[in-house]
């Protein structure tokens, strides 16, 4: 498996925390030197491990925001 490089360029918030200290977060993350994308995933304390997640372009994040607002 190829190495995956990432840089959290902006921490936007924590959505939840598990009893073991893992946090589900929304961040802007640059993957393998590419432009940052909005990223939702679980992170271990200290960010040394991560779970599976989803990345979104700005346009996709705006569309998700619109969909979430319609849940009222």
Coordinates of N, CA and C in Angstrom, one line a residue:
X1 N 0.8 -1.2 0.0 CA 0.0 0.0 0.0 C 0.9 1.2 0.0
X2 N 0.6 2.2 -0.8 CA 1.3 3.4 -0.9 C 1.2 4.3 0.3
X3 N 2.2 5.0 0.6 CA 2.1 6.0 1.8 C 1.1 7.1 1.4
X4 N 0.3 7.4 2.4 CA -0.6 8.5 2.3 C -0.1 9.6 3.2
X5 N 0.1 10.8 2.6 CA 0.5 12.0 3.3 C -0.7 12.9 3.5
X6 N -0.8 13.5 4.6 CA -1.9 14.4 4.9 C -1.4 15.5 5.8
X7 N -2.1 16.7 5.6 CA -1.9 17.8 6.5 C -3.2 18.4 6.8
X8 N -3.5 18.5 8.1 CA -4.8 19.2 8.5 C -4.5 20.7 8.5
X9 N -5.0 21.3 7.5 CA -4.8 22.8 7.3 C -5.7 23.6 8.1
X10 N -6.8 23.1 8.5 CA -7.7 23.9 9.4 C -8.6 22.9 10.1
X11 N -8.6 23.0 11.5 CA -9.5 22.2 12.3 C -10.8 23.0 12.4
X12 N -11.9 22.5 11.9 CA -13.2 23.2 11.9 C -14.1 22.9 13.1
X13 N -14.0 21.6 13.7 CA -14.8 21.3 14.8 C -14.9 19.8 15.1
X14 N -15.3 19.5 16.3 CA -15.5 18.1 16.7 C -17.0 17.8 16.7
X15 N -17.4 16.8 16.0 CA -18.8 16.4 16.0 C -19.2 15.5 17.1
X16 N -18.3 14.6 17.5 CA -18.6 13.7 18.7 C -17.3 13.1 19.2
X17 N -17.4 12.5 20.4 CA -16.2 11.8 20.9 C -16.6 10.5 21.5
X18 N -15.8 9.4 21.2 CA -16.1 8.1 21.7 C -15.6 7.9 23.2
X19 N -16.0 6.9 23.9 CA -15.5 6.7 25.2 C -14.0 6.4 25.2
X20 N -13.4 5.9 24.1 CA -12.0 5.7 24.0 C -11.2 6.9 23.6
X21 N -11.9 8.0 23.4 CA -11.2 9.3 23.1 C -11.1 9.6 21.6
X22 N -11.5 8.7 20.8 CA -11.5 9.1 19.3 C -12.6 10.1 19.1
X23 N -12.2 11.1 18.2 CA -13.2 12.2 17.9 C -13.5 12.1 16.4
X24 N -14.8 12.4 16.1 CA -15.3 12.6 14.7 C -15.2 14.1 14.5
X25 N -14.4 14.4 13.5 CA -14.1 15.8 13.2 C -14.4 16.3 11.8
X26 N -14.6 17.6 11.7 CA -14.7 18.2 10.4 C -13.4 19.1 10.3
X27 N -12.6 18.8 9.3 CA -11.4 19.5 9.1 C -11.2 19.8 7.6
X28 N -10.3 20.7 7.3 CA -9.8 20.9 5.9 C -8.5 20.1 5.9
X29 N -8.4 19.2 5.0 CA -7.2 18.3 4.9 C -6.7 18.3 3.5
X30 N -5.3 18.4 3.4 CA -4.6 18.3 2.1 C -4.1 16.9 2.1
X31 N -4.5 16.1 1.1 CA -4.1 14.7 0.9 C -3.0 14.7 -0.2
X32 N -1.9 14.1 0.1 CA -0.8 14.0 -0.8 C -0.4 15.2 -1.6
X33 N -0.4 16.4 -0.8 CA 0.0 17.6 -1.4 C -1.1 18.3 -2.3
X34 N -2.2 17.8 -2.4 CA -3.3 18.4 -3.2 C -4.0 19.5 -2.4
X35 N -4.8 20.2 -3.1 CA -5.6 21.3 -2.5 C -6.5 20.7 -1.3
X36 N -6.6 21.4 -0.2 CA -7.4 20.9 0.9 C -8.8 20.7 0.5
X37 N -9.5 19.7 1.1 CA -10.9 19.4 1.0 C -11.5 19.3 2.4
X38 N -12.8 19.5 2.4 CA -13.5 19.3 3.7 C -13.5 17.8 4.0
X39 N -13.2 17.4 5.2 CA -13.0 16.0 5.5 C -13.7 15.7 6.8
X40 N -14.5 14.6 6.8 CA -15.2 14.1 8.1 C -14.7 12.7 8.3
X41 N -14.1 12.5 9.5 CA -13.6 11.2 9.8 C -13.3 11.1 11.3
X42 N -13.1 9.9 11.8 CA -12.7 9.6 13.2 C -11.1 9.7 13.3
X43 N -10.7 10.4 14.4 CA -9.3 10.5 14.7 C -9.0 10.0 16.1
X44 N -7.9 9.3 16.2 CA -7.4 8.8 17.5 C -6.8 10.0 18.2
X45 N -6.7 10.0 19.6 CA -6.1 11.0 20.3 C -4.7 11.2 19.8
X46 N -4.3 12.5 19.6 CA -3.0 12.8 19.0 C -2.9 12.7 17.5
X47 N -4.0 12.3 16.9 CA -4.0 12.2 15.4 C -3.1 11.2 14.8
X48 N -2.6 10.2 15.6 CA -1.6 9.3 15.0 C -2.3 8.2 14.2
X49 N -3.6 8.0 14.4 CA -4.4 7.1 13.6 C -5.7 7.7 13.2
X50 N -6.3 7.2 12.1 CA -7.5 7.7 11.6 C -8.4 6.6 11.1
X51 N -9.7 6.8 11.1 CA -10.7 5.9 10.6 C -11.1 6.3 9.2
X52 N -11.9 5.5 8.6 CA -12.4 5.8 7.3 C -13.2 7.1 7.3
X53 N -13.2 7.8 6.3 CA -14.0 9.1 6.3 C -14.5 9.4 4.9
X54 N -14.9 10.7 4.8 CA -15.4 11.2 3.5 C -14.8 12.6 3.3
X55 N -14.4 12.8 2.0 CA -13.9 14.2 1.7 C -14.9 14.8 0.7
X56 N -15.0 16.1 0.8 CA -15.9 16.9 0.0 C -15.3 18.1 -0.5
X57 N -15.5 18.5 -1.8 CA -15.1 19.7 -2.3 C -16.0 20.8 -1.7
X58 N -15.6 22.1 -1.9 CA -16.4 23.2 -1.3 C -17.8 23.1 -1.8
X59 N -18.0 22.8 -3.1 CA -19.3 22.8 -3.7 C -20.1 21.7 -3.1
X60 N -19.5 20.5 -2.9 CA -20.2 19.4 -2.2 C -20.6 19.7 -0.8
X61 N -19.7 20.4 -0.1 CA -20.0 20.8 1.3 C -21.1 21.8 1.4
X62 N -21.2 22.7 0.4 CA -22.3 23.7 0.4 C -23.6 23.0 0.1
X63 N -23.6 22.0 -0.8 CA -24.8 21.2 -1.1 C -25.2 20.4 0.1
X64 N -24.3 19.8 0.8 CA -24.6 19.1 2.1 C -25.2 20.0 3.1
X65 N -24.7 21.2 3.2 CA -25.2 22.2 4.1 C -26.7 22.5 3.8
X66 N -27.0 22.6 2.5 CA -28.3 22.9 2.1 C -29.2 21.7 2.4
X67 N -28.8 20.5 2.2 CA -29.6 19.3 2.5 C -29.8 19.2 4.0
X68 N -28.8 19.5 4.8 CA -28.9 19.4 6.3 C -29.9 20.5 6.8
X69 N -29.9 21.7 6.2 CA -30.9 22.7 6.6 C -32.3 22.3 6.3
X70 N -32.5 21.4 5.3 CA -33.8 21.0 5.0 C -34.4 20.0 6.0
X71 N -33.6 19.5 6.9 CA -34.0 18.5 7.9 C -35.0 19.1 8.9
X72 N -35.0 20.4 9.0 CA -35.9 21.0 10.1 C -37.2 20.6 9.9

